[in-house]
Amino acid sequence: MTNILLITADDMDGNTPGSFGGPKDATPNLDRLAAGGMVFNRAHVPAAVCQPSRSALMTGLWPHRNGAEGFEPIREGIGVINDHLKQAAYKVGILGKVGHIQPVERFGWDMAADMRQLGLGRNPEAYGSLAEDFIANASHEGRPWFLMANAHDPHRPFHGSMAERELWSEAERNEYPEPSKVFVADDVEVPGFLPDLPGVRQEYAEYLSSSRRCDDVVGAVLAALDRTGAAEETLVIFMSDNGMAFPFAKANCYLRSTLTPLIVRWPGVTAPGSSNDDDFISMLDLFPTFCDAAGVAIPDGIDGVSITPLLTGATEQGRNEVFSVFHETSAKQRFEMRCVQDLQYGYIWNGWADGNTEYRAENMWGLTWPAMVEAAPTNEAIRQRADFYLTRAREELYDLSTDPDCLTNLVDSSDLAPVLARKRNSLSRWMRSTGDPMLGEFQSGIGQPNEHAGVHTP
């Protein structure tokens, strides 16, 4: 049986680590982990918000099947990965984000330390110390182990932001260190799906600083693993629970909403420095992969498929498309969205978009959204982009090969009518196969006029 170390970031964009094309010096520890294992460049979370994403990961089921569509517990009777690991004598522990998979008692953690024990989830030394103690105790007991180490960075409030100073007292901020590298606005390149405005640039620099401290946590946990001597018997997985908390990312269904920087290092299984660029992976697939690592049977009825064959490099016959969903914001507002992506096209259905309802979510806090609103009266392109974000179109279609930032909605392009029909059919089949309760509304609502089709924004 193999030990399992699952490390997660909170709200890290899929392109932030250097090993995924991110900024230089943003994530040196993640880059070293990637050099020792395999990276997946088309890995996606099922839902781009924390609790539903994590609940899906730990149950192997879509949110509408496990009951945790928003910030609520999974339904009674739903199995979790800990059940199967504990049956195989695994010691199970969690660091951080304990309350973001509920009910907490359902998981039966042998060790649980939440953000107040971890310097508000931002103290690398605390993570490393507790991880080392947990691994050493499991070794002393002669048991394999599963440790879920959840960094709270780069979730808001970002390092150095006004929001950080307003939320936490000086004493609280002293519980965690500065990142090992602090980014400044002049050093960064704003992602293409956002306008390059001073407020956006400032906030993105703050985000990268928080991402660097997340990387510091990763380094501390991996160093603890090395000190215990258990690294060669341990499957290490790194991922983010969803995209960064900016407009057109977290709490949506765009490419940068669900793309996650998945790194897998499994000694004797993954080849160092390898990558998979073509197969789509869903984080639902980690549940059966953990079962493989633990040598336990994969339960019937889960939605994921083990990626173990892909890890060996023996096959490249994984998914050729991936689905994602969104249901509810942290403020309990419902914005039903569904998405299917393949190597070229991404299709989104916004069940909530009626031309009047306005979208609101936590990705609009901070500096970026206000900067866009302020610039809109004198910049027509930004005005169109902001207006679109508020009300959307019922359907969106993007050519991801030429427009990965999802700037131009092609849903009304006559040349792409066959593509649109295929995507509608694909999503309809998936919704039917998973028992999606929105299937009827989707089937009755597709094909309606799209007010914002063809809008191109910076």
XYZ file of C-alpha atoms in Angstrom:
458
model
C 0.000 0.000 0.000
C 1.190 3.459 -0.921
C 1.034 6.543 1.280
C -0.953 9.408 -0.240
C -0.114 13.104 0.161
C -2.683 15.410 -1.431
C -1.672 19.081 -1.389
C -4.197 21.681 -2.507
C -4.074 25.385 -3.209
C -7.071 27.616 -2.564
C -8.009 29.637 -5.680
C -4.815 29.189 -7.721
C -5.100 29.728 -11.464
C -4.178 26.743 -13.612
C -1.482 28.734 -15.407
C 0.219 30.246 -12.359
C 2.958 27.647 -11.638
C 6.069 28.068 -13.733
C 5.773 24.450 -14.839
C 2.439 25.389 -16.443
C 3.764 28.469 -18.208
C 3.344 30.827 -15.271
C 5.423 33.822 -14.188
C 9.097 33.304 -13.452
C 9.872 32.624 -9.785
C 6.211 32.284 -8.808
C 6.376 28.652 -7.655
C 9.887 27.157 -7.335
C 8.782 24.292 -5.072
C 5.941 23.279 -7.373
C 8.305 23.434 -10.304
C 10.690 21.041 -8.536
C 7.780 18.712 -7.787
C 6.778 18.825 -11.448
C 10.347 18.040 -12.520
C 10.157 14.885 -10.410
C 6.770 13.748 -11.673
C 4.088 14.291 -14.310
C 2.057 17.401 -15.126
C -1.390 17.359 -16.703
C -2.110 20.404 -18.823
C -5.808 19.678 -19.327
C -6.970 18.888 -15.808
C -10.199 20.443 -14.537
C -12.149 20.611 -11.314
C -15.871 19.743 -11.571
C -17.065 23.034 -10.050
C -15.132 26.294 -9.699
C -15.868 27.092 -6.075
C -14.273 25.652 -2.961
C -16.735 23.450 -1.093
C -18.458 21.834 -4.089
C -15.070 21.214 -5.708
C -13.633 19.562 -2.611
C -16.787 17.606 -1.842
C -16.796 16.214 -5.391
C -13.136 15.237 -5.041
C -13.717 13.384 -1.771
C -16.880 11.585 -2.925
C -16.055 10.945 -6.584
C -19.503 12.302 -7.446
C -20.849 15.379 -9.211
C -22.261 18.025 -6.857
C -25.832 17.328 -7.941
C -25.256 13.676 -7.062
C -23.549 14.140 -3.676
C -25.781 16.990 -2.470
C -23.073 19.633 -1.983
C -23.974 21.985 -4.824
C -23.083 25.009 -2.718
C -21.810 25.486 0.801
C -23.745 22.647 2.393
C -22.818 19.143 3.582
C -22.890 16.064 1.397
C -26.061 14.029 1.652
C -26.433 11.365 4.297
C -25.336 7.974 3.048
C -22.855 9.289 0.483
C -19.537 7.434 0.628
C -16.218 9.283 0.988
C -12.676 8.226 0.146
C -11.786 8.053 3.833
C -14.209 5.148 4.267
C -12.208 2.992 1.880
C -8.822 4.084 3.143
C -9.708 3.455 6.778
C -10.906 -0.037 5.876
C -7.370 -0.606 4.592
C -5.930 0.593 7.946
C -4.880 4.011 6.641
C -4.326 6.808 9.124
C -6.107 9.889 7.717
C -5.271 13.509 8.442
C -6.145 16.980 7.214
C -4.395 20.349 7.491
C -6.515 23.402 6.711
C -9.935 23.844 5.069
C -11.391 21.319 7.504
C -14.858 22.871 7.434
C -14.978 22.955 3.637
C -15.884 19.280 3.374
C -18.919 18.614 5.530
C -20.177 17.187 7.724
C -16.715 17.173 9.274
C -17.446 14.172 11.482
C -18.396 12.141 8.407
C -14.724 11.970 7.377
C -13.438 10.478 10.634
C -10.114 12.278 10.604
C -7.444 10.821 12.912
C -5.787 14.242 12.908
C -7.302 17.591 11.938
C -5.754 21.053 12.243
C -7.588 24.081 10.922
C -6.517 27.571 9.908
C -6.064 28.982 13.437
C -3.489 26.267 14.155
C -1.764 27.009 10.856
C -1.207 30.757 11.035
C -4.554 31.463 9.373
C -3.675 28.750 6.886
C -0.640 30.726 5.727
C 2.302 29.607 7.896
C 4.586 27.160 6.067
C 6.456 26.205 9.250
C 3.224 25.159 10.960
C 2.231 23.012 7.993
C 5.623 21.349 7.871
C 5.735 20.621 11.602
C 2.254 19.136 11.790
C 2.775 17.121 8.601
C 5.999 15.654 9.953
C 4.361 14.715 13.258
C 1.448 13.026 11.479
C 3.694 11.013 9.150
C 6.033 10.013 11.989
C 3.103 8.859 14.118
C 1.707 6.753 11.277
C 5.129 5.215 10.732
C 5.426 4.431 14.447
C 2.057 2.686 14.285
C 3.109 0.768 11.167
C 0.211 2.181 9.146
C -0.031 3.671 5.678
C -1.408 7.190 5.650
C -3.416 9.731 3.716
C -2.735 13.410 4.408
C -4.717 16.223 2.802
C -2.664 19.416 3.227
C -4.754 22.419 2.192
C -3.031 25.792 1.896
C -5.375 28.768 2.407
C -3.311 30.859 -0.022
C -3.812 32.354 -2.550
C -7.412 32.870 -1.428
C -8.385 36.458 -0.630
C -7.335 38.562 1.187
C -4.171 38.739 -0.880
C -0.797 39.520 0.633
C -0.246 43.242 1.170
C -3.796 44.206 0.238
C -5.985 46.691 2.051
C -8.498 43.880 2.537
C -5.893 41.896 4.482
C -5.306 44.784 6.852
C -9.033 45.352 7.295
C -9.862 41.703 7.934
C -7.104 40.726 10.346
C -5.449 42.572 13.204
C -1.702 43.152 13.337
C -1.403 40.360 15.908
C -3.201 37.976 13.559
C -1.039 38.996 10.602
C 2.038 38.267 12.709
C 0.947 34.621 12.881
C 2.212 34.048 9.339
C 5.290 35.251 7.435
C 5.630 37.276 4.296
C 5.984 35.243 1.099
C 9.545 34.306 0.212
C 9.125 36.606 -2.795
C 6.809 39.612 -3.033
C 5.668 40.703 -6.482
C 5.021 44.324 -7.450
C 2.744 45.700 -10.115
C 5.545 46.697 -12.490
C 6.829 43.096 -12.550
C 3.692 41.307 -13.716
C 1.901 40.560 -16.967
C -1.868 40.631 -16.558
C -3.634 37.482 -17.848
C -5.277 37.991 -21.211
C -8.830 37.491 -19.986
C -8.523 40.648 -17.849
C -7.916 44.249 -18.978
C -4.496 45.689 -18.175
C -5.548 48.466 -15.790
C -3.521 49.786 -12.815
C -5.941 48.305 -10.265
C -5.942 44.939 -12.028
C -2.149 44.917 -12.239
C -1.854 45.754 -8.523
C -4.257 43.043 -7.483
C -2.651 40.438 -9.725
C 0.732 41.215 -8.131
C -0.834 40.711 -4.690
C -2.317 37.426 -5.903
C 1.082 36.233 -7.148
C 2.649 37.081 -3.779
C 0.007 34.938 -2.073
C 0.638 32.190 -4.631
C 4.325 32.303 -3.721
C 3.456 31.771 -0.046
C 1.268 28.833 -1.065
C 4.356 27.486 -2.790
C 6.275 28.037 0.460
C 3.695 25.805 2.185
C 4.185 23.163 -0.491
C 7.942 23.306 0.061
C 7.560 22.929 3.830
C 5.266 19.899 3.524
C 7.517 18.210 0.966
C 10.552 18.867 3.158
C 8.728 17.228 6.062
C 7.998 14.215 3.860
C 11.678 13.966 2.963
C 12.750 14.193 6.604
C 10.549 11.228 7.513
C 12.157 9.076 4.844
C 8.751 8.185 3.382
C 9.010 10.006 0.044
C 9.765 6.902 -2.031
C 6.629 5.173 -0.708
C 4.329 8.157 -1.203
C 2.060 9.258 -4.021
C 2.138 13.076 -4.062
C -0.576 15.048 -5.828
C -0.880 18.808 -6.098
C -3.933 20.657 -7.426
C -5.971 23.819 -6.952
C -9.637 23.675 -6.013
C -10.594 26.248 -8.689
C -9.343 29.255 -10.615
C -8.257 32.545 -9.115
C -10.844 34.850 -7.537
C -11.063 37.356 -10.408
C -13.828 38.070 -12.913
C -14.165 35.436 -15.652
C -12.381 32.869 -13.455
C -13.586 31.495 -10.088
C -17.324 30.810 -9.693
C -17.876 30.429 -13.451
C -17.413 27.816 -16.174
C -14.725 29.423 -18.327
C -11.432 27.721 -19.179
C -9.665 29.638 -16.420
C -12.463 28.854 -13.969
C -11.865 25.119 -13.756
C -8.373 24.542 -15.175
C -6.215 23.211 -12.331
C -2.420 22.740 -12.231
C -2.379 18.988 -11.583
C 1.017 17.512 -10.674
C 1.453 13.820 -9.822
C 4.643 12.266 -8.449
C 4.399 8.538 -7.819
C 7.823 6.890 -7.458
C 8.088 3.853 -9.704
C 4.987 4.869 -11.668
C 5.404 8.393 -13.090
C 8.446 9.299 -15.151
C 10.272 12.392 -13.851
C 9.708 15.480 -15.954
C 6.879 13.944 -17.973
C 3.675 15.635 -19.117
C 0.298 14.818 -20.582
C -0.886 17.545 -22.923
C -3.893 15.995 -24.648
C -6.000 13.966 -22.210
C -8.663 15.727 -20.197
C -8.672 14.871 -16.496
C -11.449 15.570 -14.015
C -10.620 15.820 -10.330
C -13.396 13.260 -9.892
C -10.748 10.858 -11.220
C -8.607 11.177 -8.104
C -11.011 9.126 -5.960
C -10.504 5.892 -7.969
C -6.806 6.689 -8.380
C -6.478 6.832 -4.587
C -8.210 3.446 -4.443
C -5.606 2.060 -6.858
C -2.789 3.426 -4.715
C -4.298 1.913 -1.572
C -4.991 -1.436 -3.202
C -8.728 -1.275 -2.485
C -11.622 -1.901 -4.834
C -13.068 1.072 -6.676
C -16.721 1.344 -5.606
C -19.479 1.097 -8.171
C -21.400 4.168 -9.189
C -18.786 6.892 -8.848
C -18.304 9.431 -11.621
C -14.504 9.380 -11.870
C -12.167 7.054 -13.758
C -8.720 6.128 -12.461
C -5.837 7.904 -14.163
C -3.314 5.219 -13.140
C -2.921 3.958 -16.761
C -2.149 7.509 -17.879
C 0.425 7.926 -15.115
C 2.478 5.025 -16.423
C 2.559 6.529 -19.902
C 1.372 3.181 -21.258
C -1.751 4.722 -22.770
C -3.044 8.090 -23.848
C -6.681 7.087 -24.080
C -8.220 9.340 -21.482
C -11.107 11.741 -21.939
C -11.369 13.742 -25.155
C -13.702 16.253 -23.498
C -14.463 17.425 -19.980
C -17.578 18.764 -18.265
C -17.932 21.318 -15.498
C -20.794 22.878 -13.561
C -21.638 25.816 -11.382
C -24.611 26.089 -9.040
C -24.287 28.549 -6.196
C -22.062 31.310 -4.830
C -20.845 31.560 -1.240
C -23.656 34.108 -0.732
C -26.191 31.383 -1.656
C -27.141 32.988 -4.973
C -27.939 30.481 -7.721
C -26.362 30.918 -11.149
C -26.771 27.578 -12.922
C -24.074 27.000 -15.560
C -22.887 23.949 -17.488
C -19.849 23.584 -19.738
C -18.270 21.068 -22.081
C -14.784 21.563 -23.531
C -12.697 19.601 -25.992
C -9.296 20.278 -27.530
C -10.681 23.124 -29.631
C -14.077 24.344 -28.475
C -15.671 25.343 -25.203
C -19.468 25.599 -24.867
C -21.219 27.149 -21.847
C -24.934 27.151 -21.055
C -26.006 29.861 -18.619
C -29.368 28.717 -17.338
C -29.761 31.876 -15.276
C -29.147 34.385 -18.078
C -32.445 36.061 -18.948
C -31.210 39.508 -19.982
C -32.210 41.071 -16.664
C -30.661 39.046 -13.843
C -27.221 40.355 -12.863
C -24.425 38.069 -11.766
C -22.746 38.727 -8.418
C -19.987 36.669 -6.814
C -16.908 36.894 -4.610
C -14.634 37.188 -7.655
C -15.905 40.788 -7.935
C -14.479 41.811 -4.557
C -11.160 43.634 -4.368
C -9.574 45.910 -6.967
C -10.179 44.304 -10.356
C -13.933 44.589 -10.846
C -14.089 48.193 -9.516
C -11.232 49.083 -11.878
C -13.209 47.687 -14.809
C -16.346 49.570 -13.762
C -14.399 52.814 -13.402
C -12.802 52.440 -16.825
C -16.017 51.454 -18.613
C -17.455 54.962 -19.287
C -14.395 56.001 -21.299
C -13.408 52.610 -22.772
C -16.044 50.985 -24.968
C -14.352 47.583 -25.096
C -14.133 47.365 -21.310
C -17.728 48.585 -21.023
C -18.885 45.746 -23.291
C -16.798 43.248 -21.350
C -18.212 44.405 -18.013
C -21.791 44.493 -19.293
C -21.416 40.989 -20.668
C -20.084 39.712 -17.358
C -23.126 40.999 -15.520
C -25.831 39.476 -17.709
C -24.071 36.993 -20.081
C -25.735 35.228 -22.974
C -27.797 32.074 -22.601
C -25.148 30.228 -24.616
C -21.447 30.863 -25.189
C -19.146 29.172 -27.686
C -15.393 29.784 -27.899
C -12.629 28.533 -30.151
C -10.106 27.785 -27.414
C -7.334 27.088 -29.917
C -7.322 30.744 -31.018
C -9.171 32.391 -28.114
C -8.205 30.686 -24.836
C -9.178 33.835 -22.945
C -12.782 33.417 -24.138
C -13.120 36.943 -25.461
C -15.310 36.374 -28.549
C -18.599 34.514 -28.266
C -19.111 32.605 -31.534
C -22.448 31.021 -30.714
C -24.263 32.762 -33.584
C -21.568 32.054 -36.173
C -23.224 30.214 -39.067
C -19.931 28.487 -39.883
C -19.913 26.905 -36.428
C -23.543 25.755 -36.384
C -22.477 22.069 -36.635
C -20.058 22.541 -33.725
C -22.771 24.187 -31.634
C -25.155 21.319 -32.369
C -22.544 18.749 -31.341
C -21.812 20.562 -28.116
C -25.473 20.884 -27.252
C -25.967 17.180 -27.887
C -22.884 16.233 -25.891
C -23.985 18.307 -22.903
C -27.533 16.963 -23.134
C -26.280 13.363 -23.073
C -24.057 14.078 -20.092
C -26.847 15.801 -18.169
C -29.129 12.852 -18.818
C -26.508 10.274 -17.827
C -25.754 11.996 -14.513
C -29.350 12.814 -13.621
C -28.789 16.574 -13.817
C -32.033 18.205 -12.610
C -31.505 21.097 -15.046
C -31.795 18.861 -18.124
C -35.393 19.824 -18.911
C -34.689 23.522 -18.672
C -31.582 23.144 -20.824
C -33.399 21.269 -23.562
C -36.287 23.712 -23.613
C -34.097 26.823 -23.522
C -31.314 26.241 -26.049
C -31.440 28.020 -29.340
C -32.764 31.287 -27.958
C -31.297 34.540 -29.347
C -28.001 35.607 -27.780
C -27.885 39.357 -27.243
C -24.130 39.375 -26.635
C -23.065 36.883 -29.298
C -20.022 38.030 -31.240
C -18.910 40.550 -28.619
C -15.153 40.951 -28.642
C -13.551 42.438 -25.560
C -9.957 43.035 -24.462
